[in-house]
Coordinates of C-alpha atoms in Angstrom, one line a residue:
X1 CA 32.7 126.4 -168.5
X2 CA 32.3 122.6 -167.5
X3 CA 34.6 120.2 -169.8
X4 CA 33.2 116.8 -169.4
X5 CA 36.5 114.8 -169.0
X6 CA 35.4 112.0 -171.7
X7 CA 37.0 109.3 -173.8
X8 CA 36.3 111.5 -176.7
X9 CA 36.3 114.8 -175.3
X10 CA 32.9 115.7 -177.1
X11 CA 30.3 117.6 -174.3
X12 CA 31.2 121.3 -172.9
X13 CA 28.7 122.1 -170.9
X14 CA 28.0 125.9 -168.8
X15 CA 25.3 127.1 -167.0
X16 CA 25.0 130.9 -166.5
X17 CA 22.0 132.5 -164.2
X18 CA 19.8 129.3 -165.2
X19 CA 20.3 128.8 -168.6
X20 CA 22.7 126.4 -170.7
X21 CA 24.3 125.9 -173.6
X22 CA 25.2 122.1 -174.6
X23 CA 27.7 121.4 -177.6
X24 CA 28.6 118.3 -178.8
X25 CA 30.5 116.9 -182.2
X26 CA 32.4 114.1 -183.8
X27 CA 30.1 110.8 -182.6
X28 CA 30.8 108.0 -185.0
X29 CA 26.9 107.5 -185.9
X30 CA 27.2 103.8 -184.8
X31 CA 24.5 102.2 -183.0
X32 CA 25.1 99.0 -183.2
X33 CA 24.1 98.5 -186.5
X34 CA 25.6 99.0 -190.1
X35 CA 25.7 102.6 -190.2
X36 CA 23.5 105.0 -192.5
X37 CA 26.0 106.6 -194.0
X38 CA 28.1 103.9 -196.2
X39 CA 29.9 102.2 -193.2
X40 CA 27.8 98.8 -194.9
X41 CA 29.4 99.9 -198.3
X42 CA 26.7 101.4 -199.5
X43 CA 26.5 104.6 -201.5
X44 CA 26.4 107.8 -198.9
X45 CA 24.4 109.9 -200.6
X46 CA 21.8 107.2 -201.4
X47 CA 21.6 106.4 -197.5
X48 CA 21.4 110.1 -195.5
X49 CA 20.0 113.4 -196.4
X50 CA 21.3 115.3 -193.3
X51 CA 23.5 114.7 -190.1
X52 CA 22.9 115.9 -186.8
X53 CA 25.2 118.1 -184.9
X54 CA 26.8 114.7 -183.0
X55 CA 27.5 113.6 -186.3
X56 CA 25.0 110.9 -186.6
X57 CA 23.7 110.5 -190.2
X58 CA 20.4 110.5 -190.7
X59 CA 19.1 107.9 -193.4
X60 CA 17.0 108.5 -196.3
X61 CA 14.1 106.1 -195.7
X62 CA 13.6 107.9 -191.9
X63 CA 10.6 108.9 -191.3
X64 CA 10.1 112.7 -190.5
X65 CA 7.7 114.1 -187.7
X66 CA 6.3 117.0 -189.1
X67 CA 9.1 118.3 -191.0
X68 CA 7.4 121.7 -191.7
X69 CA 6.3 122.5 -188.2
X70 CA 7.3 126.1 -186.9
X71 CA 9.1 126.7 -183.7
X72 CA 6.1 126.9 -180.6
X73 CA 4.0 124.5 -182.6
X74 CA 2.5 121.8 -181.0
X75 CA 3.4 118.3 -182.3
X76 CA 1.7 115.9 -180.1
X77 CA -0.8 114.1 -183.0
X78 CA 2.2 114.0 -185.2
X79 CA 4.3 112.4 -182.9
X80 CA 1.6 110.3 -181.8
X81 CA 1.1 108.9 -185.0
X82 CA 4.5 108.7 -186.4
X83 CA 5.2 106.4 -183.4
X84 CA 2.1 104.4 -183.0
X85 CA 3.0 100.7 -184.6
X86 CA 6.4 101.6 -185.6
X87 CA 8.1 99.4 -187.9
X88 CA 11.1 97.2 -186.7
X89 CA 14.1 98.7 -187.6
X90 CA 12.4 102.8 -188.1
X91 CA 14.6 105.8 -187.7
X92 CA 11.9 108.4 -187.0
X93 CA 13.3 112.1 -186.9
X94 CA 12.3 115.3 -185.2
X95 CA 11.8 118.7 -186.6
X96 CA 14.7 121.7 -185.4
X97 CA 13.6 124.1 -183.4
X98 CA 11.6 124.1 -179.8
X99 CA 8.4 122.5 -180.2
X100 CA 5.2 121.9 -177.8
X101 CA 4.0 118.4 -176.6
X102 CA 0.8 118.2 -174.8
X103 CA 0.6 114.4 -173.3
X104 CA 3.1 111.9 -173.0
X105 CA 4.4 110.2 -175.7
X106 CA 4.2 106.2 -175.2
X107 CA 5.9 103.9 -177.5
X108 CA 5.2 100.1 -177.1
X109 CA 7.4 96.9 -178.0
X110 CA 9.4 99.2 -180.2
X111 CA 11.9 97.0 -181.8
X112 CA 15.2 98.9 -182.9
X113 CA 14.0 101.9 -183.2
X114 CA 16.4 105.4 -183.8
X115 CA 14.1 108.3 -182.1
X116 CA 16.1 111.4 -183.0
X117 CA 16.3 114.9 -183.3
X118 CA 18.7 117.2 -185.1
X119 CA 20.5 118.0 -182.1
X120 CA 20.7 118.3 -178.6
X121 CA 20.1 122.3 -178.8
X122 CA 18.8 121.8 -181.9
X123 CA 15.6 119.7 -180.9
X124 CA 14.2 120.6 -178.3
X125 CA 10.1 118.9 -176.8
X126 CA 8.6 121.3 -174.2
X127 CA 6.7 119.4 -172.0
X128 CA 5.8 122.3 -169.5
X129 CA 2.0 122.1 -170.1
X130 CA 1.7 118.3 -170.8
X131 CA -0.6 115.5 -168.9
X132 CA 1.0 112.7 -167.3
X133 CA 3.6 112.3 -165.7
X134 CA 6.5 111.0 -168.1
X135 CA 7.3 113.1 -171.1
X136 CA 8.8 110.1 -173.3
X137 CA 8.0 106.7 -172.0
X138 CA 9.4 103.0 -173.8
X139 CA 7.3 100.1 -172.6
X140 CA 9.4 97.2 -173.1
X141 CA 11.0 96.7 -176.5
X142 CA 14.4 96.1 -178.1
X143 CA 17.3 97.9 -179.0
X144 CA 16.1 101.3 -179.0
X145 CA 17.8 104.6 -179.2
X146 CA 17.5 107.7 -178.3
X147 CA 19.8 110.9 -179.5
X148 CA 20.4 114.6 -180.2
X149 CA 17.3 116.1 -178.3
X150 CA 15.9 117.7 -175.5
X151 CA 13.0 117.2 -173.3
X152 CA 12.0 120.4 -171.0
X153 CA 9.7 121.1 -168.3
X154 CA 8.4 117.6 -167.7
X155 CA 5.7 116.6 -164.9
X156 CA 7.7 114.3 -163.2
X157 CA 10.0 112.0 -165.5
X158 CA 11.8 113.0 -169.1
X159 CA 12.9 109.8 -171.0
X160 CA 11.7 106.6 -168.9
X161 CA 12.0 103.1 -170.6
X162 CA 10.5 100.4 -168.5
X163 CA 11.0 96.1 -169.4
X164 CA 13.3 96.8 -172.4
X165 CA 16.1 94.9 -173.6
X166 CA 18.8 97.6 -174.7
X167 CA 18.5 100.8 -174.8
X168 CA 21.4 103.6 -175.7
X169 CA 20.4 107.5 -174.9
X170 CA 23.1 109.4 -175.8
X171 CA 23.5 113.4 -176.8
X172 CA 20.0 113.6 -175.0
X173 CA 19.1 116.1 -172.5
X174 CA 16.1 116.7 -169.4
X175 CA 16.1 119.9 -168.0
X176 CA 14.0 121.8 -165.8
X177 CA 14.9 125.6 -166.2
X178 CA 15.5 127.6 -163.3
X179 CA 16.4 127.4 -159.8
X180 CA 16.6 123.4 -158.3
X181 CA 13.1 123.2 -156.7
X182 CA 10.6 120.7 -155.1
X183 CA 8.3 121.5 -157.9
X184 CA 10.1 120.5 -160.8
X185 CA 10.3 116.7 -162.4
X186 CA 11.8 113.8 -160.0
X187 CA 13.7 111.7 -163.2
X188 CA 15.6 113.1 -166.0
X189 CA 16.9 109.7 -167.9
X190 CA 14.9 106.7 -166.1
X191 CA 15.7 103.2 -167.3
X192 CA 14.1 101.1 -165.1
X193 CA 13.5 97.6 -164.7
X194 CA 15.7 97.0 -168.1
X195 CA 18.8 95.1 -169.6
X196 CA 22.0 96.2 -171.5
X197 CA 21.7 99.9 -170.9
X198 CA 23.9 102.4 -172.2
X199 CA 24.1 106.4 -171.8
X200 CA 26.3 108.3 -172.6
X201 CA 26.9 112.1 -173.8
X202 CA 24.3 113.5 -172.0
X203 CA 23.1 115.8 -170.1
X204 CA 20.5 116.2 -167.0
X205 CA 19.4 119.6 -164.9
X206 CA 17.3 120.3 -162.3
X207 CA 15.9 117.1 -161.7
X208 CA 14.5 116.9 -158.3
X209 CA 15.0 113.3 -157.7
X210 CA 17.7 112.1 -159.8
X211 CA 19.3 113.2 -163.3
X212 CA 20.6 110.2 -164.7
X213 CA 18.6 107.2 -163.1
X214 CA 19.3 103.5 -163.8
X215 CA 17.2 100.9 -161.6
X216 CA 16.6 97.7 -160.7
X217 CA 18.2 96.7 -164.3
X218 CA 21.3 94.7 -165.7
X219 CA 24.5 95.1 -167.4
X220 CA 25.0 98.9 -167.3
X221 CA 27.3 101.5 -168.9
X222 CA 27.5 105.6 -167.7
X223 CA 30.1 107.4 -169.1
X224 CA 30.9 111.0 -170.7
X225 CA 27.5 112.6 -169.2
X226 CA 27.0 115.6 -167.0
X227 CA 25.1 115.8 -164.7
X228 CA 24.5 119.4 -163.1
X229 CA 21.9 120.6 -160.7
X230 CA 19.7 118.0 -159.8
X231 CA 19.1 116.6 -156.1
X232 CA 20.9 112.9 -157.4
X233 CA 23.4 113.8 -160.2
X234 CA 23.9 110.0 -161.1
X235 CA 22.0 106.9 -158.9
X236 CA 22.7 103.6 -159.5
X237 CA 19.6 101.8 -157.8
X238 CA 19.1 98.1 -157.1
X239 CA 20.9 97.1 -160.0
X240 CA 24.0 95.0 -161.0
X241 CA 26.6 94.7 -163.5
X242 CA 27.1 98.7 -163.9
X243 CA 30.1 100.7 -164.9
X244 CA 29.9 104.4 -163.8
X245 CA 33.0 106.2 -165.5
X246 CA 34.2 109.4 -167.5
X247 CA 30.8 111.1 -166.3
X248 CA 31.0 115.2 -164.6
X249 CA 28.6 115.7 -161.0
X250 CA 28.5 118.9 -160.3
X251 CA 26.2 121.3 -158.4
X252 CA 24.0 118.5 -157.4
X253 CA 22.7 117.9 -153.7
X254 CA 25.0 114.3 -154.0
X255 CA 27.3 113.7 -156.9
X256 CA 27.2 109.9 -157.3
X257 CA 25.3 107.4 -155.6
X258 CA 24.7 102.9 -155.3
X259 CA 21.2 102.9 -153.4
X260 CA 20.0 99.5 -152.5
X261 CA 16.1 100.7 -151.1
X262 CA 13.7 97.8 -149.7
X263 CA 10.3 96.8 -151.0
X264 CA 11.4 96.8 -154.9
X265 CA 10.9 93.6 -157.0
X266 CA 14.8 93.6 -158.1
X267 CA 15.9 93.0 -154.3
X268 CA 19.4 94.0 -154.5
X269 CA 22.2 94.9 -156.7
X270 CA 26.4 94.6 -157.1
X271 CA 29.0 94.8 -158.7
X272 CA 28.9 98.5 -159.1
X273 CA 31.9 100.5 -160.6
X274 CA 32.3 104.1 -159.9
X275 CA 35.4 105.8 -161.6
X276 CA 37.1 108.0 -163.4
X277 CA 34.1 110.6 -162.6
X278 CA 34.6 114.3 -162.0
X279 CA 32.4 114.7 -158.7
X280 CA 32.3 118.6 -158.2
X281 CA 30.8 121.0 -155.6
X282 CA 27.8 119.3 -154.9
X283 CA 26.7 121.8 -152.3
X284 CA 22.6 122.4 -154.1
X285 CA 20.5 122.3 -150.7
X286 CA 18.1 119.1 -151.3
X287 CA 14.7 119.6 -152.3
X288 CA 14.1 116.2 -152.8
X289 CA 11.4 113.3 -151.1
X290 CA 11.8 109.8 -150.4
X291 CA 14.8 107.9 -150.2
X292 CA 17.1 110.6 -152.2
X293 CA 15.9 113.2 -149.4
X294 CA 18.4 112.0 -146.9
X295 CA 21.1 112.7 -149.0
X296 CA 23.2 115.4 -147.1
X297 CA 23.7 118.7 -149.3
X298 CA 27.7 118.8 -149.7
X299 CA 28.2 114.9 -150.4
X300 CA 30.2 113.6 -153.6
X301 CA 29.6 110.2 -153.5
X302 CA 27.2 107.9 -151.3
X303 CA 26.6 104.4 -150.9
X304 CA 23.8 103.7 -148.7
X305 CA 22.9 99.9 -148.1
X306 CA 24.8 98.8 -151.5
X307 CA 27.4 96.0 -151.4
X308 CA 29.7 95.0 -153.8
X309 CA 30.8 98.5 -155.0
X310 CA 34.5 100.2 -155.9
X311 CA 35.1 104.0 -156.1
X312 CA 38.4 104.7 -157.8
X313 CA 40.3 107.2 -159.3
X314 CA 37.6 109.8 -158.8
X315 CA 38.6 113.4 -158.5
X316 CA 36.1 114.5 -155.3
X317 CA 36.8 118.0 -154.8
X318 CA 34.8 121.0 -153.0
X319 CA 31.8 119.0 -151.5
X320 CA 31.0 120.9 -148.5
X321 CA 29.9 117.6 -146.3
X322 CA 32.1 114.4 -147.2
X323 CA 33.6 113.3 -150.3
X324 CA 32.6 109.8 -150.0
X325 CA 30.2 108.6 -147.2
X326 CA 29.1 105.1 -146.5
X327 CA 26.0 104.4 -144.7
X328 CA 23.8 101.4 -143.7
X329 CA 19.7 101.3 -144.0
X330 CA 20.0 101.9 -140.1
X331 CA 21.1 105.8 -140.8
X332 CA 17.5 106.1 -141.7
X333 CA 15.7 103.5 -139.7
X334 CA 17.2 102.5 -136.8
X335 CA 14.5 100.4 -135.5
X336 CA 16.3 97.3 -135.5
X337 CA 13.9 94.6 -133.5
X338 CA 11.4 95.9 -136.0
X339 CA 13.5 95.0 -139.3
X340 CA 11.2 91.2 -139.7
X341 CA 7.7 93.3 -139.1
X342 CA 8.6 95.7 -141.1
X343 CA 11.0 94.5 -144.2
X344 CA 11.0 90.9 -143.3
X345 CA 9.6 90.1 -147.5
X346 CA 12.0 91.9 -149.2
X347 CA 14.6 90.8 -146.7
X348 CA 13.6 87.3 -148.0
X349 CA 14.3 87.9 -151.3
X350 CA 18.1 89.4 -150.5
X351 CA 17.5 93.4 -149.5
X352 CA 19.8 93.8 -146.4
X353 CA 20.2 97.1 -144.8
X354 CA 23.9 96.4 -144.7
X355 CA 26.9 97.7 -146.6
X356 CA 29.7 95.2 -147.5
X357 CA 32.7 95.0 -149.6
X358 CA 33.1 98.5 -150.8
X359 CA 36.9 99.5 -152.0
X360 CA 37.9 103.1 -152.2
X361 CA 41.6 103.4 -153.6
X362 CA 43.4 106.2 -156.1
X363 CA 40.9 108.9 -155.5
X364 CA 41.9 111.6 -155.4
X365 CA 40.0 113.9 -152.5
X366 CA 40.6 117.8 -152.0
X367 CA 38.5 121.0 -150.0
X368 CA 35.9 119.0 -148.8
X369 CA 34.0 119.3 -145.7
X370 CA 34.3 123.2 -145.3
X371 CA 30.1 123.7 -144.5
X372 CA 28.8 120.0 -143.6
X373 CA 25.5 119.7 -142.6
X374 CA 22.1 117.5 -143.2
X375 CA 19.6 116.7 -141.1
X376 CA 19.9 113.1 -140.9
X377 CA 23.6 113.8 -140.0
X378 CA 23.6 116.6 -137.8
X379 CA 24.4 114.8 -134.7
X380 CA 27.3 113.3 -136.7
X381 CA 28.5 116.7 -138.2
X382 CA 28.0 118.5 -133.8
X383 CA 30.3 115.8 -132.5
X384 CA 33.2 116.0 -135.5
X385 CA 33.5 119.4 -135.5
X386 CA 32.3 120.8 -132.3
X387 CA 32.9 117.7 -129.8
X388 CA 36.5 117.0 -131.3
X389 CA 37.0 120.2 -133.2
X390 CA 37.8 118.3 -136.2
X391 CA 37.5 118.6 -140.4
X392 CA 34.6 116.7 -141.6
X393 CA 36.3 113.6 -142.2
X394 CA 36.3 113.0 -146.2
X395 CA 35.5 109.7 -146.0
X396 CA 32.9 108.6 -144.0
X397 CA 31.8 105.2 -142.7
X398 CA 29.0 105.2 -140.5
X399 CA 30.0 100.9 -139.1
X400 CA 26.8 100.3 -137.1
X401 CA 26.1 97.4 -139.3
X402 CA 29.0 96.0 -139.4
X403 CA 28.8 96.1 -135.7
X404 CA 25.6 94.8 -135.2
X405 CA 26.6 91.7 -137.1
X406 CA 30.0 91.3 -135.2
X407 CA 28.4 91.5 -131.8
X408 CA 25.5 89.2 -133.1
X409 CA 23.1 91.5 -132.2
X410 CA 21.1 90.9 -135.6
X411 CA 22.2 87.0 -136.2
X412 CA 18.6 86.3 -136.1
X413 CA 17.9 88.3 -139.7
X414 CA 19.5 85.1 -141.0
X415 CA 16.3 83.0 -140.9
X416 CA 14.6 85.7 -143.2
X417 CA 16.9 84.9 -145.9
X418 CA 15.3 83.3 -148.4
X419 CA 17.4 80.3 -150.1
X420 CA 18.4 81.6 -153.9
X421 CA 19.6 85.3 -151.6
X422 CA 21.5 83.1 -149.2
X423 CA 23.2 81.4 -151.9
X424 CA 24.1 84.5 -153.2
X425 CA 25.7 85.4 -150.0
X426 CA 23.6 87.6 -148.4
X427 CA 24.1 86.6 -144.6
X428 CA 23.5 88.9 -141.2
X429 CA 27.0 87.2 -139.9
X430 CA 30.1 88.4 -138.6
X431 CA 31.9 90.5 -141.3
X432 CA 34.6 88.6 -142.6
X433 CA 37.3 89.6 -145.1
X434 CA 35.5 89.7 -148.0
X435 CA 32.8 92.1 -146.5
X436 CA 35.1 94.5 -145.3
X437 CA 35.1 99.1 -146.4
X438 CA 38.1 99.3 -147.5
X439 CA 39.9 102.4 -148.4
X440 CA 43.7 102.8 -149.4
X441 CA 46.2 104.6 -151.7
X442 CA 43.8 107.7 -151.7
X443 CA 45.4 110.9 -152.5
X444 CA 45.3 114.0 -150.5
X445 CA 44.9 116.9 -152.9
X446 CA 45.0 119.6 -150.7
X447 CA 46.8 122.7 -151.2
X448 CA 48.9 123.0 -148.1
X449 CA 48.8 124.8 -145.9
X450 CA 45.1 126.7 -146.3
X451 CA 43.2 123.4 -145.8
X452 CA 43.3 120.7 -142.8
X453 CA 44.2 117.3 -143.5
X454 CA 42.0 114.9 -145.1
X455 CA 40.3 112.2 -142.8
X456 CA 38.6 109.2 -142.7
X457 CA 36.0 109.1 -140.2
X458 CA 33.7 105.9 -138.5
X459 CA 30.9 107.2 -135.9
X460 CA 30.3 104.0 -135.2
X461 CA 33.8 101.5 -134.0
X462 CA 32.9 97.9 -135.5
X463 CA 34.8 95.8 -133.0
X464 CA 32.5 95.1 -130.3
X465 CA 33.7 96.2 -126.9
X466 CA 32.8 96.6 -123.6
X467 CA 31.3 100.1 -124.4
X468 CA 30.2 98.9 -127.7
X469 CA 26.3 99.0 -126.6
X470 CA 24.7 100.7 -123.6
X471 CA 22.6 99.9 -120.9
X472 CA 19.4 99.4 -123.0
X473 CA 21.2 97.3 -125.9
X474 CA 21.7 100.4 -127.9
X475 CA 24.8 101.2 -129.9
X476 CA 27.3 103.8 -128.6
X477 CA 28.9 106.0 -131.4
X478 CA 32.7 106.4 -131.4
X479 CA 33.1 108.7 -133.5
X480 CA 36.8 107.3 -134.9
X481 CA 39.0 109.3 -136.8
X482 CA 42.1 109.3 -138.7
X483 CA 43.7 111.0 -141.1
X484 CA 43.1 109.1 -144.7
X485 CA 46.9 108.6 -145.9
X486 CA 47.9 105.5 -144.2
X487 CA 45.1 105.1 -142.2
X488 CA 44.7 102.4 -139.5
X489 CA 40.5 102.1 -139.7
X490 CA 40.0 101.2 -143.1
X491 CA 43.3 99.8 -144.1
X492 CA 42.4 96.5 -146.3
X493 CA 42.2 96.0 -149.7
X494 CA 39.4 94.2 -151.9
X495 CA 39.5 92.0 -154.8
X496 CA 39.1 94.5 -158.0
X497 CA 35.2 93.8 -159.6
X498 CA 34.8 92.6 -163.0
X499 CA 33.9 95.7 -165.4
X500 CA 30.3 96.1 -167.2
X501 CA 29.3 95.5 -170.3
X502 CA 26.7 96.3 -172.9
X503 CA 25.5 94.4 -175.6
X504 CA 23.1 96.5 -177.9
X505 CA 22.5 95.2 -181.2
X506 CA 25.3 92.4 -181.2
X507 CA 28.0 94.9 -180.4
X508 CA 29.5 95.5 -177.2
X509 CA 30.0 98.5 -175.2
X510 CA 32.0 99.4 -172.4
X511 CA 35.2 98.6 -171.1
X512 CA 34.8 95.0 -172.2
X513 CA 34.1 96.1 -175.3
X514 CA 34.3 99.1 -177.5
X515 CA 36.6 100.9 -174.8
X516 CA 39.2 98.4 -174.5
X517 CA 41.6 100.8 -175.4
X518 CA 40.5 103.3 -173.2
X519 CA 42.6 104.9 -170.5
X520 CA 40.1 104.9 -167.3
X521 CA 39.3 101.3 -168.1
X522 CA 43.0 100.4 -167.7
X523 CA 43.2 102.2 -164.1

C-alpha cells in the first residue's frame, strides 16, 4: 500500500498484479465558488441530492448524464448532448458504474463548468474502443473542473484541456490497465497551452508518455497526486510559475521531471518548484518515444535543458540510475556548430539548450544507483562504475554546457537571441553566480554499512583547462566525483524561488494561498 504523503492525507493508493484500487474522502467541496451544499447560507437539502465519495456535494439543479444507464452501456450521445452548448455556470454529473464511450468527448469555451462523476472508482468512462485520440478534450474555456472519475483505455490522451483559463482536476484518474507498454496512451492529465492550473488528488497509470502533464502554461499547482507506472510520472514542460509538492512517483521510468524541448510556441519556462514529493523506485524500463524516451530507467528526478528550478526536501529513494540528474539539450544532440541551422528560430524566441540556476538542498537521497543504465548514458554509467569502480553518483550533473559557455566555445548563440528572450536573461555567456547547479545540505539516508556512500557526480569539469577540449575542438569528459555531504563541485547556494500560485474562480490556491498554513510550503 502507497500512502500519498498529502496536506490532507486523503489518497491510498495499491497496485497488485495490474489492477488498483483508489480511495479518497473528506474534500471540502470548494471550487472556488460558494459551495452547493449551504456554505452560501443556503438551505442544504434545497442545494444537493447526493455527495460523491470525496465529499463534494452535488447540487440539485445539475444536470444528470443518463442517470438510468446500466454498467457496460454506452453513453457517448448522452454525453455528447449534455455537453454540447453548456450553460455557464452547469454542474453536469455522471452515472456510477463503468460505462462505454465510443469518440471523444469535446467540450468548447466551457465557462465554469463542474464535470463530475460519483467517484473516482465509482465513475468510471472506458475509452478502449473509442476514435480519436483524446478521450476528454476542453478547448479553451474558463474555470472548469474536473472530479471523482476515471477515464480507461484511451487512444493516446485522457483529460487534455488546451487555451483555457483555470482549470482544477482533482480525485480524477487515467489509467491504462496492464503491463507499462508502447501501445498504451502517451498523456494521462494534459493541460496544455493553459493558465492558473491546478491538480491535485489524483491519480495516473500506465501512461506511456507522461501521467500528469502540464505544458507550455502558467501559474501552476501539483500536489497530493500519485503518479505510478507511467514512462513520465510528473513533467513539468516549457512552463513557468509551477509548484510541484506533496505528490508520490513511483514505479515510473523517471519520477519527476522540468523539460524545456525546442520548436514549441511557449519557448521556455522557470521558476519551477519541486518538493516535498515522494520519488520512489522508478526502475519501469522506458517504453516511451520522443523527448521522454531518453529518460534513463532508474532516474527520480530530471531536469533536462530547464533553468530556474529548485528540488528540495524530496525523499529520492531506490531509483536504480540517479536520484537527481541534470542534463543539457547537448546529452541528446551534441551537434553544436549545427545549433543556428537547426534550432536557430526557437533559439530566437529564448529556447537554450542550457541548464542554469538549479538548487538542490534538504533532500533527502537513499539506495540509489544499485542497477543504472540507459542508452543515452551508457558511456557515462561504463566509466563510473567500471573505469573508477564507483556508485552511480546520486546526483548527477552532466556540465558540458556550462563549459561550452565558460570557454566561449558557443559565445556566438548570442546573436540568435531574440531581444524580449535577452531581456529576460537568456545569454550563451560565461556562467556567472546566478547560473550556477547548486546542491547543499542534502541528506545521506543510507543505512550504513550495506550501501556505498552517496555521490555527486559531473562527467563533464566546467572550468576550462588545458585538457578541457581535444585535438578536434571536442569536449573531454571528466568524469568528477565526490561524495555529496560537503561536497566541493557543487557547493553554492541559490536565491530561494518565489512559490506558485493559482487563482481559479477568485480564490487562490497554493502555497500563496489556500496552503499558507501548510507545512511543505514553510520548508
Amino acid at each position: 500500500m502507497w500512502t500519498l504523503p498529502g496536506r490532507k492525507g486523503l489518497l491510498s493508493v495499491a497496485v497488485l498484479s495490474g489492477s488498483l484500487f483508489i480511495s479518497g474522502c473528506g474534500d471540502d467541496g470548494k471550487d472556488g465558488a460558494p459551495g452547493p451544499a449551504g456554505s452560501d447560507g443556503s438551505n442544504a437539502s434545497a442545494q444537493s441530492t447526493t455527495t460523491t465519495t470525496s465529499g463534494f456535494a452535488i447540487p440539485g439543479d445539475a444536470i444528470f448524464v443518463a442517470a438510468d444507464a446500466q454498467p457496460g452501456d454506452d453513453i457517448t450521445e448522452a454525453l455528447l448532448l449534455a455537453l454540447f452548448n453548456v450553460p455557464d455556470d452547469a454542474t453536469v454529473v455522471l452515472p456510477k458504474g463503468r460505462f462505454t464511450v465510443s469518440e471523444t468527448i469535446t467540450i468548447s469555451s466551457a465557462s465554469g463548468l463542474i464535470l463530475t462523476g460519483h467517484g473516482i472508482n465509482e465513475t468510471i468512462l472506458d475509452f478502449s474502443n473509442a476514435d480519436g485520440d483524446d478521450a476528454i478534450r476542453f478547448e479553451g474555456g474558463t474555470d472548469i473542473t474536473i472530479r471523482d472519475l476515471g477515464v480507461y483505455e484511451a487512444r493516446k490522451n485522457g483529460i487534455k484541456t488546451i487555451s483555457a483559463n483555470g482549470v482544477h482536476m482533482t480525485y480524477t484518474a487515467t489509467v491504462w490497465e496492464g503491463e507499462l507498454a508502447s501501445d498504451n496512451g502517451a498523456y494521462g492529465l494534459y493541460p496544455l497551452q493553459s493558465q492558473n492550473v491546478l491538480l491535485e488528488n489524483n491519480y495516473a497509470y500506465g501512461s506511456a508518455d507522461a501521467g500528469i502533464y502540464v505544458g507550455q502554461s502558467n501559474n501552476i499547482v501539483i500536489r497530493d497526486n500519485s503518479a505510478i507506472n507511467n514512462v513520465a510520472g510528473i513533467e513539468i514542460e516549457n512552463s513557468t510559475m509551477a509548484d510541484v509538492y506533496n505528490n508520490l512517483a513511483a514505479g515510473n521510468t523517471g519520477g519527476i521531471l522540468a523539460f524545456d524541448l525546442p520548436g514549441l510556441e511557449q519557448a521556455y519556462g522557470g521558476n519551477i518548484r519541486i518538493f516535498n514529493n515522494t520519488v520512489y523506485a522508478n526502475n519501469a524500463e522506458n517504453v516511451g518515444s520522443g523527448a521522454v524516451g531518453i529518460v534513463p530507467p532508474g532516474t527520480g528526478v530530471l531536469v533536462y535543458a530547464a533553468s530556474d528550478v529548485e528540488i528540495y526536501n524530496n525523499q529520492i529513494t531506490d531509483n536504480e540510475t540517479t536520484a537527481i540528474a541534470i542534463a543539457s539539450y547537448f546529452l541528446a544532440d551534441d551537434d553544436v556548430a549545427n545549433y543556428p541551422a537547426n534550432y536557430g528560430a526557437t533559439m530566437a524566441r529564448g529556447w537554450s539548450p542550457l541548464v542554469k540556476n538549479v538548487y538542490m538542498h534538504n533532500n533527502t537521497i537513499a539506495r540509489n544507483g544499485a542497477d543504472p543504465r540507459g542508452a543515452l548514458i551508457q558511456d557515462i554509467v561504463d566509466g563510473y562504475t567500471l573505469m573508477l569502480g564507483e556508485t552511480m553518483p546520486a546526483i548527477l550533473y552532466g556540465g558540458i554546457g556550462e563549459l561550452l559557455s565558460n570557454a566561449g566555445a558557443i559565445a556566438g548563440f548570442d546573436g540568435l537571441v531574440g531581444p524580449e528572450a535577452a531581456a529576460d536573461g537568456v545569454d550563451y555567456d560565461a556562467y556567472t553566480n546566478g547560473d550556477l547547479i547548486c546542491a547543499n545540505s542534502n541528506v545521506n539516508g543510507n543505512p550504513a554499512p550495506d550501501y556505498e556512500n552517496v555521490n555527486t557526480g559531473l562527467v563533464y569539469d566546467p572550468t576550462p583547462s588545458a585538457g578541457s577540449f581535444d585535438g578536434d575542438g571536442n569536449p573531454v569528459p571528466s568524469l568528477l566525483i565526490d561524495q555529496m555531504v560537503n561536497n566541493t563541485y557543487l557547493a553554492c547556494v541559490q536565491n530561494r524561488l518565489p512559490p506558485a500560485s493559482v487563482n481559479f474562480k477568485n480564490n487562490i490556491y497554493g502555497c500563496a494561498g489556500d496552503d499558507l498554513a501548510e507545512h511543505a510550503c514553510s520548508l
